[in-house]
Amino acid sequence: MSRPFTRRAFIASLACATSAAAASVMTACSKTGKGANADQTAAFPDVIPLREGREEAAYNSALLQQAIDEASKKGGSVHLGPGTFYFAWTKATDEGNCVVEMRDNVEVRGSGKDATILKPLGRYAMTGEAPHGIDMFYYDGFDDRRYLDNASFYDFTIDGESTQGSLRGYNASGKGFFFKLFRGCTWERVEVRNTDGTGFGADYPVDCVMRDCSAIGCGKNATEDSYGASGFGVGVGLSEDESMVIENCTSSANTKFGFFFEHQSLFRPNGVGARRAKGFHVTNCTAWGNLINFGGNRAYDVVYDHCVSDQPKKSDDELYTDYAFTFVEHSVRILVRNATVDQMYTDVLADPSSSAAIEWALSRNVAHVGASGNNEFRPENSITRAEAAEFFWRYAGRPGMLPLRYDYFDDPSSDVSSDSFCADAVRWLEDDEIAAGNNFRAEDEITIQEICSAMLRYAYLMEDSSSEASRALTLSGEDTKWEIPSKPSSQEEEKVALDWAYEQGIIVKTEAGDPKASFTRARMMGMLQALDNARTVTSAQ
């Protein structure tokens, strides 16, 4: 795989911007096309006459904004010819500076990702005029609750290498796209690279699509402790109608996440209270060299299907990936299916007997491998009830209720605190009555009997559409069932569960004959994989 970009190279290649372009907007616009790229206007007679050269930045910004405004009046296209075009920022917003504000019903179409390059211009160190990052395309309808409708973008690149806001004033601005509230919008074959903040900043999308797009080296003005600074960043939580498809996209060498979802109640105390969404699908996407390739912060209702997390060779520390997939802050209803994870635990590679099940677990985010300090699985260690609960919860798609910013959860059990790594898992097991409350015995080793009973109870929940377990699988578009016996009495449940688990291939005969025995972490992965293999899946009607 070719990886020509590194963050170090990005920063080293930053060029100085000039303040003269931003100061001469009116003068430049009065030239009305004089000096425009002759080749582009000849080959593309309907393109707007952008000019190449840094000195044309103000002219280009004014012309592009005018073209977008005019196209919006009648629902039209703005065509951009081949060339490298600089743009001055034209408006200071509450959060940053932007080049153009997007309008409804406008298509912006370039001449190809490698042919049409848009380069916002302005560097705080030189001019002092851009205290924050510069967003190329901007829209904010949050305060008025007004959506940007039917905007679309095709076949061009945004390159932020000639911008840099104040390093001390980083506030997540400086995006290729910074949209809040947008509906029915489409991106295809668009690349964003070298931006101060996130490449594709997408807050509160409804019925939108990003297809065949790429983000490279975004978040250059941030650190690993900053917020934002990702390739594709989706803010959610305003409406239950929110939905987006991201497919066939790549995200590489970004400071934080490759693909990222985050509930905005973490930052806005009021007005962002949705706990469910129509759903977000990330399909056939590849991420490599980001701090975390795929993840979420209080994310919800996301399906990742056939995604690839690649771990570059460690020739440059800045391209080292800490995690393939990770979801924090009570993220719920997250399904990871058929993933390819290049990273592997260091203590599993030497043990082929357990590696197949653990590789499957990584492909489902039941287990998640990390960098140094998080790269051992301890496959032969006996598994505790806390660990089994966490693995089972991840397998089930992280069922549960999404908390908002100021929601408070009580301890789910007398021996499991609300900030325990397994708290969300234990809470779900109790809410769906898979496990009893009060004393969970989190540090006890789980037995064959206990895991078989839990799995059978889970299988029964697929018949109950009101259960959290069933709701967590709704976004998959599939009905998942197991062949299950009639519900037994409480006196018969243990035997029925053991017999069922043996018949389904979840446990072997020796395990069925010793139900009080404990088992290993690797064996837990094998049991979950067998449970998964035993299910029947049909398309949801």
Coordinates of N, CA and C in Angstrom, one line a residue, residues 19-183:
S19 N -1.0 38.3 3.4 CA -2.2 39.0 3.8 C -2.7 39.9 2.7
A20 N -1.9 40.1 1.6 CA -2.4 41.0 0.6 C -3.6 40.5 -0.1
A21 N -3.7 39.2 -0.3 CA -4.8 38.6 -1.0 C -6.1 38.9 -0.3
A22 N -6.1 38.7 1.0 CA -7.3 38.9 1.8 C -7.7 40.4 1.8
A23 N -6.7 41.2 1.7 CA -7.0 42.7 1.8 C -7.5 43.3 0.5
S24 N -7.5 42.6 -0.6 CA -7.8 43.2 -1.9 C -8.9 42.5 -2.6
V25 N -10.0 42.1 -1.8 CA -11.1 41.4 -2.4 C -11.8 42.2 -3.4
M26 N -12.1 43.4 -3.1 CA -12.9 44.3 -4.1 C -12.1 44.5 -5.3
T27 N -10.8 44.8 -5.2 CA -10.0 45.1 -6.4 C -9.9 43.9 -7.3
A28 N -9.7 42.7 -6.7 CA -9.5 41.5 -7.4 C -10.8 41.2 -8.2
C29 N -11.9 41.3 -7.5 CA -13.2 40.9 -8.1 C -13.6 41.8 -9.3
S30 N -13.1 43.1 -9.3 CA -13.4 44.0 -10.4 C -12.7 43.6 -11.7
K31 N -11.8 42.6 -11.6 CA -11.1 42.2 -12.8 C -12.0 41.3 -13.7
T32 N -13.0 40.6 -13.0 CA -14.0 39.8 -13.8 C -13.5 38.9 -14.8
G33 N -12.7 38.0 -14.3 CA -12.3 36.9 -15.2 C -10.9 37.1 -15.9
K34 N -10.4 38.3 -15.9 CA -9.2 38.6 -16.5 C -8.1 37.8 -15.9
G35 N -7.3 37.1 -16.7 CA -6.2 36.3 -16.2 C -6.6 34.9 -15.8
A36 N -7.9 34.5 -16.0 CA -8.4 33.2 -15.7 C -7.6 32.1 -16.5
N37 N -7.6 30.9 -16.0 CA -6.9 29.8 -16.6 C -7.4 29.6 -18.0
A38 N -6.7 29.9 -19.0 CA -7.2 29.8 -20.4 C -7.5 28.4 -20.8
D39 N -6.7 27.4 -20.3 CA -6.9 26.0 -20.7 C -8.2 25.5 -20.1
Q40 N -8.5 25.9 -18.9 CA -9.7 25.3 -18.2 C -10.9 25.9 -18.9
T41 N -10.9 27.2 -19.2 CA -12.2 27.7 -19.8 C -12.4 27.2 -21.3
A42 N -11.3 26.9 -21.9 CA -11.4 26.3 -23.3 C -12.0 24.9 -23.2
A43 N -11.4 24.1 -22.3 CA -11.9 22.7 -22.2 C -13.2 22.5 -21.5
F44 N -13.5 23.4 -20.6 CA -14.8 23.4 -19.8 C -15.4 24.7 -19.9
P45 N -16.2 25.0 -21.0 CA -16.7 26.3 -21.2 C -17.7 26.8 -20.1
D46 N -18.3 25.9 -19.3 CA -19.2 26.3 -18.3 C -18.6 26.5 -16.9
V47 N -17.3 26.3 -16.8 CA -16.7 26.5 -15.5 C -16.6 27.9 -15.1
I48 N -16.6 28.2 -13.8 CA -16.4 29.5 -13.4 C -14.9 29.8 -13.5
P49 N -14.5 31.1 -13.9 CA -13.1 31.4 -14.3 C -12.2 31.6 -13.0
L50 N -12.0 30.6 -12.3 CA -11.0 30.7 -11.2 C -9.6 31.0 -11.7
R51 N -8.8 31.6 -10.9 CA -7.4 31.9 -11.4 C -6.4 31.2 -10.5
E52 N -5.3 30.8 -11.1 CA -4.3 30.2 -10.4 C -3.3 31.2 -9.8
G53 N -2.7 30.9 -8.7 CA -1.7 31.9 -8.1 C -2.3 32.3 -6.7
R54 N -1.4 32.5 -5.8 CA -1.8 32.9 -4.4 C -2.4 34.3 -4.4
E55 N -1.9 35.1 -5.3 CA -2.4 36.5 -5.4 C -3.9 36.6 -5.8
E56 N -4.4 35.5 -6.3 CA -5.8 35.5 -6.7 C -6.7 34.9 -5.7
A57 N -6.3 34.7 -4.5 CA -7.1 34.0 -3.5 C -8.4 34.8 -3.2
A58 N -8.3 36.1 -3.0 CA -9.5 36.9 -2.6 C -10.5 36.9 -3.8
Y59 N -10.0 37.0 -5.0 CA -10.8 37.0 -6.2 C -11.5 35.6 -6.3
N60 N -10.8 34.5 -6.1 CA -11.4 33.2 -6.2 C -12.5 33.0 -5.2
S61 N -12.3 33.4 -3.9 CA -13.3 33.3 -2.9 C -14.6 34.0 -3.2
A62 N -14.4 35.3 -3.6 CA -15.6 36.1 -4.0 C -16.3 35.4 -5.2
L63 N -15.6 35.0 -6.2 CA -16.2 34.4 -7.4 C -17.0 33.1 -7.0
L64 N -16.3 32.3 -6.2 CA -17.0 31.0 -5.8 C -18.2 31.2 -5.0
Q65 N -18.2 32.2 -4.1 CA -19.4 32.5 -3.3 C -20.5 33.0 -4.2
Q66 N -20.2 33.9 -5.1 CA -21.2 34.4 -6.0 C -21.8 33.3 -6.8
A67 N -21.0 32.4 -7.3 CA -21.5 31.4 -8.2 C -22.4 30.4 -7.4
I68 N -22.1 30.1 -6.2 CA -22.9 29.3 -5.3 C -24.2 30.0 -5.0
D69 N -24.2 31.3 -4.7 CA -25.4 32.0 -4.4 C -26.3 32.1 -5.7
E70 N -25.8 32.3 -6.8 CA -26.6 32.3 -8.0 C -27.2 30.9 -8.4
A71 N -26.3 29.9 -8.2 CA -26.8 28.5 -8.5 C -28.0 28.1 -7.6
S72 N -27.9 28.6 -6.4 CA -28.9 28.2 -5.4 C -30.3 28.8 -5.8
K73 N -30.3 29.9 -6.5 CA -31.6 30.5 -6.8 C -32.4 29.7 -7.8
K74 N -31.8 28.9 -8.6 CA -32.5 28.1 -9.6 C -32.2 26.6 -9.4
G75 N -31.4 26.2 -8.5 CA -31.0 24.8 -8.3 C -30.1 24.4 -9.4
G76 N -28.8 24.8 -9.4 CA -27.9 24.5 -10.4 C -26.5 24.1 -10.0
S77 N -25.6 24.0 -10.9 CA -24.3 23.5 -10.7 C -23.2 24.6 -10.8
V78 N -22.2 24.4 -10.0 CA -21.0 25.2 -10.1 C -19.8 24.3 -10.5
H79 N -19.3 24.5 -11.7 CA -18.3 23.7 -12.2 C -16.9 24.3 -12.1
L80 N -16.0 23.5 -11.6 CA -14.6 24.0 -11.3 C -13.7 23.2 -12.3
G81 N -12.9 23.9 -13.0 CA -12.0 23.3 -14.0 C -10.7 22.8 -13.3
P82 N -9.8 22.2 -14.1 CA -8.6 21.7 -13.6 C -7.6 22.9 -13.2
G83 N -6.8 22.7 -12.2 CA -5.9 23.7 -11.7 C -5.8 23.7 -10.2
T84 N -4.8 24.4 -9.7 CA -4.6 24.6 -8.2 C -5.0 26.0 -7.9
F85 N -6.1 26.2 -7.1 CA -6.7 27.5 -6.8 C -6.6 27.8 -5.4
Y86 N -6.1 29.0 -5.0 CA -6.0 29.5 -3.6 C -7.3 30.3 -3.3
F87 N -7.7 30.3 -2.0 CA -8.8 31.0 -1.6 C -8.5 31.7 -0.3
A88 N -9.0 32.9 -0.1 CA -8.9 33.7 1.1 C -10.1 33.5 2.0
W89 N -9.9 33.5 3.3 CA -11.1 33.4 4.1 C -11.9 34.7 4.1
T90 N -13.2 34.6 4.1 CA -14.0 35.8 3.9 C -14.9 36.2 5.0
K91 N -15.1 35.2 6.0 CA -16.0 35.5 7.1 C -15.4 34.9 8.3
A92 N -15.4 35.7 9.4 CA -15.1 35.1 10.7 C -16.3 34.6 11.4
T93 N -16.4 33.4 11.8 CA -17.5 32.8 12.5 C -17.2 32.8 14.0
D94 N -18.2 32.3 14.8 CA -17.9 32.2 16.2 C -16.8 31.2 16.5
E95 N -16.6 30.2 15.6 CA -15.6 29.2 15.9 C -14.4 29.2 15.1
G96 N -14.4 30.0 14.0 CA -13.3 30.0 13.1 C -13.4 31.0 12.0
N97 N -12.9 30.6 10.8 CA -13.0 31.5 9.6 C -13.4 30.6 8.5
C98 N -14.1 31.1 7.5 CA -14.5 30.3 6.4 C -14.3 31.0 5.1
V99 N -14.2 30.2 4.0 CA -14.0 30.7 2.7 C -15.4 31.0 2.1
V100 N -16.3 30.0 2.0 CA -17.6 30.2 1.4 C -18.6 29.5 2.3
E101 N -19.8 30.1 2.3 CA -21.0 29.5 3.0 C -21.8 28.8 1.9
M102 N -22.2 27.6 2.3 CA -22.9 26.7 1.3 C -24.4 27.1 1.3
R103 N -25.0 26.9 0.2 CA -26.5 27.2 0.0 C -27.2 25.9 -0.5
D104 N -28.5 26.0 -0.4 CA -29.4 24.9 -0.8 C -29.3 24.6 -2.3
N105 N -29.5 23.3 -2.6 CA -29.8 22.9 -4.0 C -28.6 23.3 -5.0
V106 N -27.4 23.2 -4.5 CA -26.2 23.5 -5.3 C -25.3 22.3 -5.4
E107 N -24.9 22.0 -6.7 CA -23.9 21.0 -6.9 C -22.6 21.7 -7.2
V108 N -21.5 21.3 -6.5 CA -20.2 21.8 -6.8 C -19.4 20.6 -7.4
R109 N -19.0 20.8 -8.6 CA -18.3 19.7 -9.3 C -17.0 20.1 -9.9
G110 N -15.9 19.4 -9.5 CA -14.6 19.6 -10.1 C -14.4 18.8 -11.3
S111 N -13.1 18.7 -11.7 CA -12.7 18.0 -12.9 C -11.9 16.7 -12.6
G112 N -12.0 16.3 -11.3 CA -11.3 15.1 -10.8 C -10.5 15.4 -9.6
K113 N -10.4 14.4 -8.7 CA -9.6 14.7 -7.4 C -8.2 15.1 -7.7
D114 N -7.6 14.6 -8.7 CA -6.2 14.9 -9.0 C -6.1 16.2 -9.9
A115 N -7.2 16.6 -10.4 CA -7.2 17.8 -11.4 C -7.6 19.1 -10.7
T116 N -8.6 19.1 -9.9 CA -9.1 20.3 -9.3 C -8.7 20.4 -7.8
I117 N -7.8 21.3 -7.4 CA -7.2 21.4 -6.1 C -7.6 22.7 -5.5
L118 N -8.4 22.8 -4.4 CA -8.8 24.0 -3.7 C -7.9 24.2 -2.5
K119 N -7.3 25.3 -2.4 CA -6.3 25.5 -1.2 C -6.7 26.8 -0.5
P120 N -7.4 26.7 0.6 CA -7.6 27.9 1.5 C -6.2 28.4 1.9
L121 N -6.1 29.7 2.1 CA -4.8 30.4 2.4 C -4.9 31.3 3.6
G122 N -4.0 31.2 4.5 CA -4.0 32.0 5.6 C -3.3 31.4 6.8
R123 N -2.2 32.0 7.3 CA -1.5 31.4 8.3 C -1.3 32.4 9.5
Y124 N -1.7 32.0 10.7 CA -1.8 32.9 11.8 C -0.4 33.4 12.1
A125 N 0.6 32.6 12.0 CA 2.0 33.0 12.4 C 2.5 34.2 11.5
M126 N 2.0 34.3 10.3 CA 2.4 35.3 9.4 C 1.5 36.6 9.4
T127 N 0.2 36.3 9.5 CA -0.8 37.4 9.3 C -1.5 37.9 10.6
G128 N -1.7 36.9 11.5 CA -2.4 37.3 12.7 C -3.9 37.4 12.4
E129 N -4.3 37.2 11.1 CA -5.7 37.4 10.7 C -6.6 36.2 10.8
A130 N -6.0 35.0 11.1 CA -6.8 33.8 11.1 C -6.5 33.1 12.5
P131 N -7.0 33.7 13.6 CA -6.7 33.1 14.9 C -7.1 31.7 15.0
H132 N -8.1 31.2 14.3 CA -8.5 29.8 14.3 C -8.3 29.3 12.9
G133 N -8.7 28.0 12.7 CA -8.6 27.4 11.4 C -9.5 28.0 10.4
I134 N -9.2 27.7 9.1 CA -10.1 28.1 8.0 C -10.8 27.0 7.4
D135 N -12.2 27.1 7.4 CA -13.0 26.1 6.8 C -13.3 26.4 5.4
M136 N -13.1 25.5 4.5 CA -13.3 25.7 3.1 C -14.8 25.9 2.7
F137 N -15.6 25.0 3.1 CA -17.1 25.1 2.9 C -17.8 25.0 4.3
Y138 N -18.7 25.9 4.5 CA -19.2 26.1 5.9 C -20.7 26.3 5.8
Y139 N -21.4 25.7 6.8 CA -22.8 26.0 7.0 C -23.2 25.7 8.4
D140 N -23.9 26.6 9.1 CA -24.3 26.4 10.4 C -25.8 26.8 10.6
G141 N -26.7 25.8 10.6 CA -28.1 26.1 10.8 C -28.6 25.8 12.2
F142 N -27.7 25.6 13.1 CA -28.1 25.0 14.4 C -29.1 26.0 15.2
D143 N -28.7 27.3 15.3 CA -29.5 28.2 16.1 C -30.9 28.4 15.6
D144 N -31.0 28.4 14.2 CA -32.3 28.6 13.6 C -33.0 27.3 13.3
R145 N -32.3 26.1 13.6 CA -32.8 24.8 13.2 C -33.2 24.7 11.7
R146 N -32.4 25.3 10.9 CA -32.6 25.3 9.5 C -31.6 24.4 8.8
Y147 N -32.1 23.4 8.1 CA -31.2 22.5 7.4 C -30.7 23.0 6.0
L148 N -29.5 22.7 5.7 CA -29.0 22.9 4.4 C -29.5 21.7 3.6
D149 N -30.2 21.9 2.5 CA -30.8 20.9 1.7 C -30.2 20.7 0.3
N150 N -30.0 19.4 0.0 CA -29.6 19.0 -1.4 C -28.4 19.7 -1.9
A151 N -27.4 19.8 -1.1 CA -26.0 20.2 -1.6 C -25.3 19.0 -2.0
S152 N -24.4 19.1 -3.0 CA -23.7 17.9 -3.4 C -22.3 18.3 -3.9
F153 N -21.3 17.4 -3.8 CA -19.9 17.8 -4.1 C -19.3 16.6 -4.8
Y154 N -18.6 16.9 -5.9 CA -18.0 15.8 -6.7 C -16.6 16.2 -7.2
D155 N -15.7 15.3 -7.2 CA -14.5 15.3 -8.0 C -13.6 16.5 -7.8
F156 N -13.2 16.7 -6.6 CA -12.1 17.7 -6.3 C -11.5 17.4 -5.0
T157 N -10.4 18.1 -4.8 CA -9.6 18.0 -3.5 C -9.5 19.3 -2.8
I158 N -9.6 19.3 -1.5 CA -9.3 20.4 -0.6 C -8.0 20.1 0.1
D159 N -7.0 21.0 -0.1 CA -5.7 20.8 0.5 C -5.4 22.0 1.4
G160 N -5.4 21.7 2.7 CA -5.2 22.8 3.7 C -3.7 23.1 4.1
E161 N -2.8 22.7 3.3 CA -1.4 22.8 3.7 C -1.0 24.3 3.8
S162 N -1.7 25.2 3.2 CA -1.3 26.6 3.3 C -2.1 27.4 4.3
T163 N -2.7 26.7 5.3 CA -3.4 27.3 6.4 C -2.8 26.8 7.7
Q164 N -2.8 27.6 8.7 CA -2.6 27.2 10.0 C -3.0 28.3 11.0
G165 N -4.0 27.9 11.8 CA -4.5 28.8 12.9 C -3.5 28.8 14.0
S166 N -3.8 29.6 15.0 CA -2.9 29.7 16.2 C -2.8 28.3 16.9
L167 N -1.6 27.9 17.1 CA -1.5 26.6 17.8 C -2.1 26.6 19.2
R168 N -2.0 27.8 19.9 CA -2.6 27.9 21.2 C -4.1 28.1 21.1
G169 N -4.6 28.5 19.9 CA -6.1 28.7 19.8 C -6.8 27.6 19.1
Y170 N -6.2 26.4 19.0 CA -6.9 25.3 18.3 C -8.3 25.1 19.0
N171 N -9.3 25.1 18.1 CA -10.7 24.8 18.7 C -11.5 23.9 17.8
A172 N -10.8 23.1 17.0 CA -11.5 22.1 16.1 C -11.9 22.7 14.8
S173 N -11.8 24.0 14.6 CA -12.1 24.6 13.3 C -10.9 24.3 12.3
G174 N -11.1 24.8 11.1 CA -10.1 24.5 10.1 C -10.4 23.2 9.4
K175 N -11.6 23.0 9.0 CA -12.1 21.8 8.3 C -12.2 22.0 6.8
G176 N -12.2 20.9 6.1 CA -12.5 21.0 4.7 C -14.0 21.3 4.5
F177 N -14.9 20.6 5.2 CA -16.3 20.9 5.3 C -16.7 21.0 6.8
F178 N -17.4 22.0 7.1 CA -17.9 22.2 8.5 C -19.3 22.5 8.4
F179 N -20.2 21.5 8.5 CA -21.6 21.6 8.3 C -22.4 21.2 9.6
K180 N -23.3 22.0 9.9 CA -24.2 21.7 11.0 C -25.7 21.8 10.5
L181 N -26.4 20.7 10.6 CA -27.7 20.5 10.1 C -27.7 20.5 8.5
F182 N -27.7 19.4 8.0 CA -27.7 19.3 6.5 C -28.5 18.0 6.2
R183 N -29.2 18.0 5.0 CA -30.1 17.0 4.7 C -30.1 16.7 3.2

